[in-house]
Amino acid sequence: MTNLAYTAKRYLLSILLLLGVAASATAQNADQLPSWNDGKAKQSIVAFVERVTAEGAAGFVPEAERVAVFDNDGTLWGEQPLYFQLLFALDRVKAMAPQHPEWKDKEPFASLLKGDVKAALAGGEPAIVDIIMTTHSGMTTEEFDQIVRTWITTAKHPKTGRLYTQMVYQPMLELLSYLRANGFKTFIVSGGGIDFMRPWTEKVYGIPPEQVVGSSGKTKFEMRDGTPVLMRLPEINFIDDKAGKPVGVHHHIGRRPIAAFGNSDGDLQMLQWTCSGPGPHFCLYVHHTDADREWAYDRDSSIGRLDKGLDEAGIMSWTVVDMKADWNKVFTSEP
């Protein structure tokens, strides 16, 4: 064999080896998302992660800057027929009723105690705020934390009969783990209550309490029998929804994310802010299309409406997950 032929053969073998390594790495990454069917959504996720983690490549992002933010309701776990925190509040009304006989004649509590949730919520946002503020205040932060922990481990969904933590989306759990394995720091940025989520997100999602951003009520420092405590007050402090989400990210995280995941118009501004930043970025909407395994809803839903966001995703070429087509498994509790 001539030197030229030998060199050409070595060069060809090197190329094939490199291609094999790249293909193997891609397959290995894809295998970390087994509940995702092979399609555009899964491929776009893997391609983005490979792009920002390839050292020396044009799209490389240092590990410290790999921040990914996730909405919670409808993105990481279910949200139908009502937001799960609201269902928690309704359970709290029943538990607190014996100490509040005046509720029998006071709305929205009177309707709730009669089992008429629709009538109770007919008052719209003011009624919901009244229910949340009343059931989430008048106690210390530690007392509220324990109430949430007890509820999340015992309460069951009114339609499925499953624990609420069994209604977490398996594909999204895999995605969280996949991102963290590739140097991402994952945060929850939700319109839900920050103190409602923090007691259980680390166990369920692997996201510690300091990486949870959410809506909050006011708290006040007090001395109770010589012990310092934080008391929960029936006053709104911050609403982490819609235009509030980028503000919450800025205040709590201090870095613009390079990846954002949501499912409703309430997440739109967070995705817009993320995907308008410099350098590589990735935005994804979970589209609820599976009426058999979950619920199918979007533009006309009063819970988790996805209307403007769906239009924006098309214009901006964001990734849209078709739950029915893209996920071979929905809930963690599925066999």
Coordinates of N, CA and C in Angstrom, one line a residue, residues 129-215:
V129 N -59.6 34.8 45.0 CA -58.6 35.5 45.9 C -59.1 35.4 47.3
D130 N -60.4 35.6 47.5 CA -60.9 35.5 48.9 C -60.7 34.1 49.5
I131 N -60.9 33.1 48.7 CA -60.7 31.7 49.1 C -59.3 31.4 49.4
I132 N -58.4 31.8 48.5 CA -56.9 31.6 48.7 C -56.4 32.4 49.9
M133 N -56.7 33.6 50.0 CA -56.2 34.4 51.1 C -56.7 33.9 52.5
T134 N -57.9 33.5 52.5 CA -58.5 33.0 53.8 C -57.9 31.7 54.2
T135 N -57.7 30.8 53.3 CA -57.2 29.5 53.6 C -55.7 29.4 53.7
H136 N -55.0 30.4 53.2 CA -53.5 30.4 53.2 C -52.9 31.3 54.3
S137 N -53.7 31.9 55.1 CA -53.1 32.9 56.0 C -53.5 32.6 57.5
G138 N -53.1 33.5 58.4 CA -53.4 33.3 59.8 C -52.7 32.2 60.5
M139 N -51.5 31.8 60.0 CA -50.7 30.8 60.5 C -49.2 31.1 60.2
T140 N -48.3 30.4 60.9 CA -46.9 30.6 60.6 C -46.5 29.9 59.3
T141 N -45.4 30.3 58.7 CA -44.9 29.7 57.5 C -44.6 28.2 57.7
E142 N -44.1 27.8 58.9 CA -43.9 26.4 59.2 C -45.2 25.6 59.3
E143 N -46.2 26.2 59.9 CA -47.5 25.5 60.0 C -48.1 25.3 58.6
F144 N -48.0 26.3 57.8 CA -48.5 26.2 56.4 C -47.8 25.1 55.7
D145 N -46.5 25.1 55.8 CA -45.6 24.1 55.2 C -46.1 22.7 55.5
Q146 N -46.4 22.4 56.8 CA -46.8 21.1 57.3 C -48.1 20.7 56.7
I147 N -49.0 21.7 56.6 CA -50.4 21.5 56.1 C -50.3 21.0 54.6
V148 N -49.4 21.7 53.9 CA -49.2 21.4 52.4 C -48.6 20.0 52.3
R149 N -47.6 19.7 53.1 CA -47.0 18.4 53.1 C -48.0 17.2 53.3
T150 N -48.8 17.4 54.3 CA -49.8 16.4 54.6 C -50.8 16.2 53.5
W151 N -51.2 17.3 52.9 CA -52.2 17.3 51.8 C -51.6 16.6 50.6
I152 N -50.4 17.0 50.2 CA -49.8 16.5 49.0 C -49.6 15.0 49.0
T153 N -49.4 14.4 50.2 CA -49.2 13.0 50.3 C -50.4 12.2 50.6
T154 N -51.6 12.9 50.7 CA -52.8 12.1 51.0 C -54.0 12.4 50.1
A155 N -54.1 13.7 49.7 CA -55.2 14.1 48.9 C -55.2 13.5 47.5
K156 N -56.4 13.2 46.9 CA -56.5 12.6 45.6 C -57.3 13.4 44.6
H157 N -57.0 13.3 43.4 CA -57.7 14.1 42.3 C -59.1 13.6 42.2
P158 N -60.1 14.6 42.1 CA -61.5 14.3 42.1 C -61.9 13.4 40.9
K159 N -61.2 13.5 39.8 CA -61.6 12.7 38.6 C -60.9 11.4 38.5
T160 N -59.5 11.4 38.7 CA -58.7 10.2 38.4 C -58.6 9.3 39.7
G161 N -58.8 9.9 40.9 CA -58.6 9.2 42.1 C -57.1 8.9 42.4
R162 N -56.2 9.6 41.7 CA -54.8 9.4 41.9 C -54.3 10.5 42.9
L163 N -53.2 10.3 43.6 CA -52.5 11.3 44.3 C -52.1 12.4 43.3
Y164 N -52.1 13.6 43.7 CA -51.7 14.7 42.8 C -50.3 14.5 42.3
T165 N -49.4 14.0 43.1 CA -48.0 13.8 42.7 C -47.9 12.6 41.7
Q166 N -49.0 11.8 41.5 CA -49.0 10.8 40.5 C -49.5 11.4 39.1
M167 N -49.9 12.6 39.1 CA -50.3 13.3 37.9 C -49.3 14.2 37.4
V168 N -48.0 13.9 37.7 CA -46.9 14.6 37.1 C -46.6 14.0 35.8
Y169 N -46.2 14.8 34.8 CA -45.9 14.3 33.5 C -44.5 13.6 33.4
Q170 N -44.5 12.3 33.1 CA -43.3 11.5 33.0 C -42.3 12.1 32.0
P171 N -42.8 12.5 30.8 CA -41.8 13.1 29.8 C -41.1 14.3 30.3
M172 N -41.8 15.1 31.1 CA -41.2 16.3 31.6 C -40.2 16.0 32.7
L173 N -40.5 15.0 33.5 CA -39.5 14.6 34.5 C -38.2 14.1 33.8
E174 N -38.4 13.4 32.7 CA -37.2 13.0 32.0 C -36.5 14.2 31.4
L175 N -37.2 15.2 31.0 CA -36.6 16.4 30.4 C -35.8 17.1 31.5
L176 N -36.4 17.3 32.6 CA -35.7 17.9 33.7 C -34.4 17.2 34.0
S177 N -34.4 15.9 34.1 CA -33.2 15.1 34.4 C -32.2 15.3 33.3
Y178 N -32.6 15.2 32.1 CA -31.8 15.3 30.9 C -31.0 16.7 30.9
L179 N -31.8 17.7 31.2 CA -31.1 19.0 31.2 C -30.1 19.2 32.3
R180 N -30.5 18.7 33.5 CA -29.5 18.8 34.6 C -28.3 17.9 34.3
A181 N -28.4 16.8 33.7 CA -27.3 15.9 33.3 C -26.4 16.6 32.3
N182 N -26.9 17.7 31.7 CA -26.1 18.4 30.7 C -25.8 19.8 31.2
G183 N -25.7 20.0 32.5 CA -25.2 21.2 33.1 C -26.2 22.3 33.3
F184 N -27.5 22.1 33.0 CA -28.5 23.1 33.2 C -28.9 23.2 34.7
K185 N -29.3 24.4 35.1 CA -29.9 24.6 36.4 C -31.4 24.8 36.1
T186 N -32.3 24.0 36.7 CA -33.7 24.1 36.4 C -34.5 24.8 37.5
F187 N -35.4 25.7 37.1 CA -36.2 26.5 38.0 C -37.7 26.3 37.6
I188 N -38.5 26.4 38.6 CA -40.0 26.5 38.4 C -40.3 28.0 38.5
V189 N -41.1 28.4 37.5 CA -41.6 29.8 37.5 C -43.1 29.7 37.2
S190 N -43.9 29.8 38.3 CA -45.3 29.4 38.2 C -46.2 30.5 38.8
G191 N -47.4 30.6 38.2 CA -48.4 31.5 38.8 C -48.9 31.0 40.1
G192 N -48.6 29.7 40.4 CA -49.0 29.1 41.7 C -48.3 29.7 42.9
G193 N -48.7 29.4 44.1 CA -48.1 29.9 45.3 C -46.8 29.4 45.5
I194 N -45.8 30.2 45.8 CA -44.4 29.8 46.0 C -44.3 28.9 47.3
D195 N -45.1 29.2 48.3 CA -45.0 28.4 49.5 C -45.9 27.2 49.5
F196 N -46.8 27.1 48.5 CA -47.5 25.9 48.2 C -46.6 24.9 47.5
M197 N -45.7 25.3 46.6 CA -44.9 24.4 45.8 C -43.6 24.0 46.6
R198 N -43.0 24.9 47.3 CA -41.7 24.6 47.9 C -41.6 23.4 48.8
P199 N -42.7 23.0 49.5 CA -42.5 21.8 50.4 C -42.3 20.5 49.7
W200 N -42.7 20.4 48.4 CA -42.7 19.1 47.7 C -41.9 19.1 46.4
T201 N -41.5 20.2 45.8 CA -40.9 20.2 44.5 C -39.6 19.5 44.4
E202 N -38.8 19.5 45.5 CA -37.5 18.8 45.5 C -37.7 17.3 45.4
K203 N -38.6 16.8 46.1 CA -38.9 15.3 46.1 C -39.5 14.9 44.8
V204 N -40.4 15.7 44.3 CA -41.1 15.3 43.1 C -40.4 15.6 41.8
Y205 N -39.8 16.8 41.7 CA -39.1 17.2 40.5 C -37.6 17.3 40.5
G206 N -37.1 17.2 41.8 CA -35.6 17.4 41.9 C -35.3 18.8 41.9
I207 N -36.2 19.7 42.1 CA -36.0 21.2 42.1 C -36.1 21.7 43.5
P208 N -35.0 22.1 44.1 CA -35.0 22.6 45.5 C -35.8 23.8 45.7
P209 N -36.2 24.1 47.0 CA -37.1 25.3 47.2 C -36.5 26.6 46.8
E210 N -35.2 26.8 46.8 CA -34.6 28.0 46.5 C -34.6 28.3 44.9
Q211 N -35.0 27.2 44.2 CA -35.2 27.4 42.7 C -36.6 27.3 42.3
V212 N -37.5 27.8 43.2 CA -38.9 27.9 42.9 C -39.3 29.3 42.9
V213 N -39.9 29.8 41.9 CA -40.4 31.2 41.8 C -41.9 31.1 41.6
G214 N -42.6 31.9 42.4 CA -44.1 31.8 42.3 C -44.8 33.0 42.9
S215 N -46.1 33.0 42.9 CA -46.9 34.1 43.5 C -46.7 34.0 45.0

